[in-house]
Amino acid sequence: MKVDKPSALGSFSYEVLATQWAMGNRAATLIHLCMYADALVGLQGLLPELIWVKTAEHAISYRVDAYMSYVRYVKKRFFGRCPKCRASYLPEPVPHCDVCTWWEVCNEQRRRDDHLSLVAGMRKMEMKELKANGVETLKQLAYVHFTANFRIATGTMQLYEKLRDQAKVQWRSRQSGNRLLYALLKVQPDQGFRKLPEHMPMTFTWS
Ligand code: SF4
């Protein structure tokens, strides 16, 4: 809610207002709104003075100062009990990524990290196996030499060699300024086009 108090944004600033049918759980609502108010500091350089709850009957305001110390304590305690929260990595790609509003953020981070999911044809299971063998990025996979120490619990070595070759093509393409490169696959008997029947003479009849 725009208010007249000056901030880094100009002669105005914002306060947080939530609409609810009824006040319900007051403590949870106030903590929730204070978290938003705290997040506003990064945008307007100013902690809002008030937070608002608008119910079906009326609008009630609360002074942020009165609750912020407790909210910061709750926040600190939460992260203290969950040390991995801050260090957690974005989830592996899932079908929902195609419609997710965070897609750009996740995609950017994966590209920055040269994430294994960038290798075409890579699946979650293979990423897990590769990581267990110390291969964490597309570049590392492109240069990997599969020795006897490379242990896999699932899949075949041919599968990992195929992924390595794919990573190599992508890595070289990147090095050459994103030119579209390709590698010809060996013709396999009874695979791909070899599965098609032999050609036979065709006769067309026009009526
Ligand atoms: S884009 Fe969305 S669904 Fe996909 S990993 Fe990121 S947050 Fe999860």
Coordinates of C-alpha atoms and ligand atoms in Angstrom, one line a residue:
M1 CA 0.0 0.0 0.0
K2 CA 1.5 3.3 -1.1
V3 CA 2.0 5.9 1.7
D4 CA 3.4 9.4 1.7
K5 CA 6.5 8.6 3.7
P6 CA 9.7 9.4 1.7
S7 CA 12.1 6.5 0.9
A8 CA 14.8 5.5 -1.6
L9 CA 12.0 5.3 -4.2
G10 CA 11.1 9.0 -3.9
S11 CA 8.5 10.9 -2.0
F12 CA 6.6 7.8 -1.2
S13 CA 7.1 4.3 0.2
Y14 CA 5.1 1.1 0.7
E15 CA 3.5 -0.7 3.6
V16 CA 2.2 -4.3 3.6
L17 CA -1.5 -5.0 3.6
A18 CA -3.0 -8.5 3.7
T19 CA -6.7 -9.2 3.1
Q20 CA -8.3 -12.0 5.1
W21 CA -11.8 -13.1 5.9
A22 CA -11.0 -13.1 9.6
M23 CA -7.9 -12.5 11.7
G24 CA -7.4 -16.2 12.4
N25 CA -4.0 -17.1 13.7
R26 CA -2.8 -13.6 14.8
A27 CA 0.8 -14.5 15.6
A28 CA 1.4 -16.4 12.3
T29 CA -0.2 -13.5 10.3
L30 CA 1.9 -10.9 12.0
I31 CA 5.1 -12.9 11.5
H32 CA 4.2 -13.4 7.9
L33 CA 3.6 -9.7 7.3
C34 CA 6.7 -8.6 9.2
M35 CA 8.8 -10.9 6.9
Y36 CA 7.3 -9.0 3.9
A37 CA 8.0 -5.7 5.6
D38 CA 11.6 -6.7 6.2
A39 CA 11.9 -7.7 2.5
L40 CA 10.7 -4.3 1.5
V41 CA 13.8 -2.7 3.1
G42 CA 15.9 -4.0 0.3
L43 CA 13.7 -2.3 -2.3
Q44 CA 12.9 1.1 -0.6
G45 CA 15.7 1.4 2.0
L46 CA 13.2 1.8 4.8
L47 CA 11.3 -0.5 7.1
P48 CA 7.6 0.3 6.8
E49 CA 6.1 1.8 10.0
L50 CA 2.9 -0.2 9.8
I51 CA 1.6 -3.5 8.6
W52 CA -2.1 -3.9 7.9
V53 CA -4.7 -6.7 8.0
K54 CA -7.9 -6.1 6.2
T55 CA -10.7 -8.4 7.3
A56 CA -14.3 -8.5 6.0
E57 CA -15.2 -6.0 8.8
H58 CA -12.3 -3.6 9.1
A59 CA -8.7 -2.8 8.6
I60 CA -6.3 -3.1 11.5
S61 CA -2.8 -1.7 11.6
Y62 CA 0.1 -3.0 13.7
R63 CA 3.4 -1.2 14.4
V64 CA 6.3 -3.2 12.7
D65 CA 8.8 -2.1 15.4
A66 CA 6.7 -3.8 18.1
Y67 CA 7.2 -7.2 16.4
M68 CA 10.4 -7.1 14.4
S69 CA 12.8 -8.1 17.2
Y70 CA 10.8 -11.3 17.8
V71 CA 10.5 -12.0 14.0
R72 CA 14.3 -11.7 13.6
Y73 CA 14.7 -14.0 16.6
V74 CA 12.4 -16.6 15.0
K75 CA 14.2 -16.2 11.6
K76 CA 17.6 -16.7 13.2
R77 CA 16.4 -19.7 15.2
F78 CA 14.9 -21.3 12.0
F79 CA 18.2 -21.0 10.0
G80 CA 20.1 -22.1 13.1
R81 CA 18.2 -25.3 13.2
C82 CA 18.4 -25.8 9.4
P83 CA 22.1 -25.1 8.6
K84 CA 21.7 -26.5 5.1
C85 CA 18.8 -24.2 4.2
R86 CA 21.0 -21.4 3.0
A87 CA 23.5 -23.7 1.3
S88 CA 20.8 -25.8 -0.5
Y89 CA 21.1 -26.1 -4.2
L90 CA 18.2 -25.5 -6.6
P91 CA 16.3 -28.7 -7.2
E92 CA 17.2 -30.8 -10.2
P93 CA 15.0 -29.9 -13.2
V94 CA 11.5 -31.4 -13.1
P95 CA 8.6 -31.2 -15.6
H96 CA 7.2 -28.3 -13.7
C97 CA 10.2 -26.1 -14.7
D98 CA 8.5 -25.6 -18.1
V99 CA 5.8 -23.4 -16.5
C100 CA 7.6 -22.2 -13.3
T101 CA 8.0 -18.5 -12.7
W102 CA 11.5 -19.2 -11.3
W103 CA 12.7 -20.8 -14.4
E104 CA 15.0 -18.0 -15.4
V105 CA 16.7 -17.9 -12.0
C106 CA 17.2 -21.7 -11.9
N107 CA 18.3 -21.8 -15.5
E108 CA 20.8 -19.0 -14.9
Q109 CA 22.3 -20.8 -11.9
R110 CA 22.6 -24.1 -13.7
R111 CA 24.4 -22.4 -16.6
R112 CA 26.7 -20.6 -14.1
D113 CA 27.4 -23.9 -12.4
D114 CA 27.7 -25.8 -15.7
H115 CA 25.2 -28.2 -14.3
L116 CA 25.1 -31.8 -15.6
S117 CA 21.4 -31.4 -16.5
L118 CA 22.6 -29.2 -19.4
V119 CA 23.8 -32.4 -21.2
A120 CA 21.1 -33.5 -23.7
G121 CA 19.6 -36.8 -22.7
M122 CA 20.8 -36.6 -19.1
R123 CA 18.5 -38.0 -16.5
K124 CA 18.3 -37.7 -12.7
M125 CA 19.6 -41.2 -12.2
E126 CA 22.7 -40.8 -14.3
M127 CA 23.5 -37.4 -12.7
K128 CA 23.4 -39.2 -9.3
E129 CA 25.8 -41.9 -10.5
L130 CA 28.1 -39.3 -12.1
K131 CA 28.2 -37.2 -9.0
A132 CA 28.9 -40.2 -6.8
N133 CA 32.0 -40.7 -9.0
G134 CA 33.1 -37.0 -8.7
V135 CA 31.8 -35.8 -12.0
E136 CA 29.8 -32.6 -11.3
T137 CA 29.8 -30.5 -14.4
L138 CA 29.3 -30.8 -18.2
K139 CA 32.9 -29.9 -18.8
Q140 CA 34.2 -32.6 -16.4
L141 CA 32.0 -35.1 -18.1
A142 CA 33.3 -34.1 -21.5
Y143 CA 36.9 -34.9 -20.4
V144 CA 36.2 -37.9 -18.2
H145 CA 38.1 -41.1 -18.7
F146 CA 36.2 -44.1 -17.5
T147 CA 38.6 -46.2 -15.6
A148 CA 38.0 -49.2 -13.4
N149 CA 37.5 -46.9 -10.5
F150 CA 34.3 -45.5 -12.1
R151 CA 31.6 -47.5 -10.4
I152 CA 28.0 -47.4 -11.3
A153 CA 25.1 -49.1 -9.5
T154 CA 22.6 -48.7 -12.4
G155 CA 22.7 -48.4 -16.2
T156 CA 25.4 -49.6 -18.5
M157 CA 28.8 -48.2 -19.3
Q158 CA 27.7 -47.6 -22.9
L159 CA 25.1 -45.2 -21.6
Y160 CA 27.7 -43.2 -19.7
E161 CA 30.0 -43.2 -22.7
K162 CA 27.2 -41.9 -24.9
L163 CA 26.5 -39.1 -22.4
R164 CA 30.3 -38.3 -22.3
D165 CA 30.3 -38.1 -26.1
Q166 CA 27.3 -35.8 -26.0
A167 CA 28.9 -33.6 -23.4
K168 CA 32.0 -33.4 -25.6
V169 CA 30.1 -32.2 -28.6
Q170 CA 28.3 -29.6 -26.5
W171 CA 31.6 -28.5 -24.8
R172 CA 33.3 -28.1 -28.2
S173 CA 30.3 -26.2 -29.5
R174 CA 30.6 -23.8 -26.6
Q175 CA 34.3 -23.3 -27.2
S176 CA 33.7 -22.5 -30.8
G177 CA 31.3 -19.7 -30.1
N178 CA 28.2 -21.9 -30.0
R179 CA 28.6 -23.2 -33.5
L180 CA 26.2 -26.1 -34.0
L181 CA 28.5 -29.1 -34.1
Y182 CA 27.7 -32.8 -34.4
A183 CA 29.3 -36.2 -34.2
L184 CA 28.4 -39.0 -36.5
L185 CA 27.3 -42.1 -34.7
K186 CA 28.6 -45.5 -35.8
V187 CA 26.0 -47.4 -37.8
Q188 CA 24.7 -50.2 -35.6
P189 CA 23.2 -53.3 -37.2
D190 CA 19.5 -53.7 -36.4
Q191 CA 19.3 -50.2 -34.9
G192 CA 17.8 -46.9 -36.2
F193 CA 17.3 -46.8 -40.0
R194 CA 18.7 -50.4 -40.2
K195 CA 15.5 -51.5 -38.7
L196 CA 13.6 -50.4 -41.8
P197 CA 12.8 -53.1 -44.4
E198 CA 14.9 -53.3 -47.5
H199 CA 13.7 -51.0 -50.2
M200 CA 11.4 -52.6 -52.8
P201 CA 10.4 -51.3 -56.3
M202 CA 7.2 -49.4 -56.2
T203 CA 4.6 -49.3 -58.9
F204 CA 2.3 -46.3 -59.1
T205 CA -1.0 -46.7 -60.9
W206 CA -2.7 -43.5 -61.9
S207 CA -6.4 -43.8 -62.5
Ligands
SF4_1 S1 12.4 -23.7 -12.3 FE1 10.9 -23.9 -10.6 S2 10.3 -26.1 -10.6 FE2 12.2 -25.9 -11.8 S3 13.8 -26.3 -10.3 FE3 13.5 -24.1 -10.4 S4 12.0 -23.6 -8.7 FE4 11.9 -25.9 -9.1

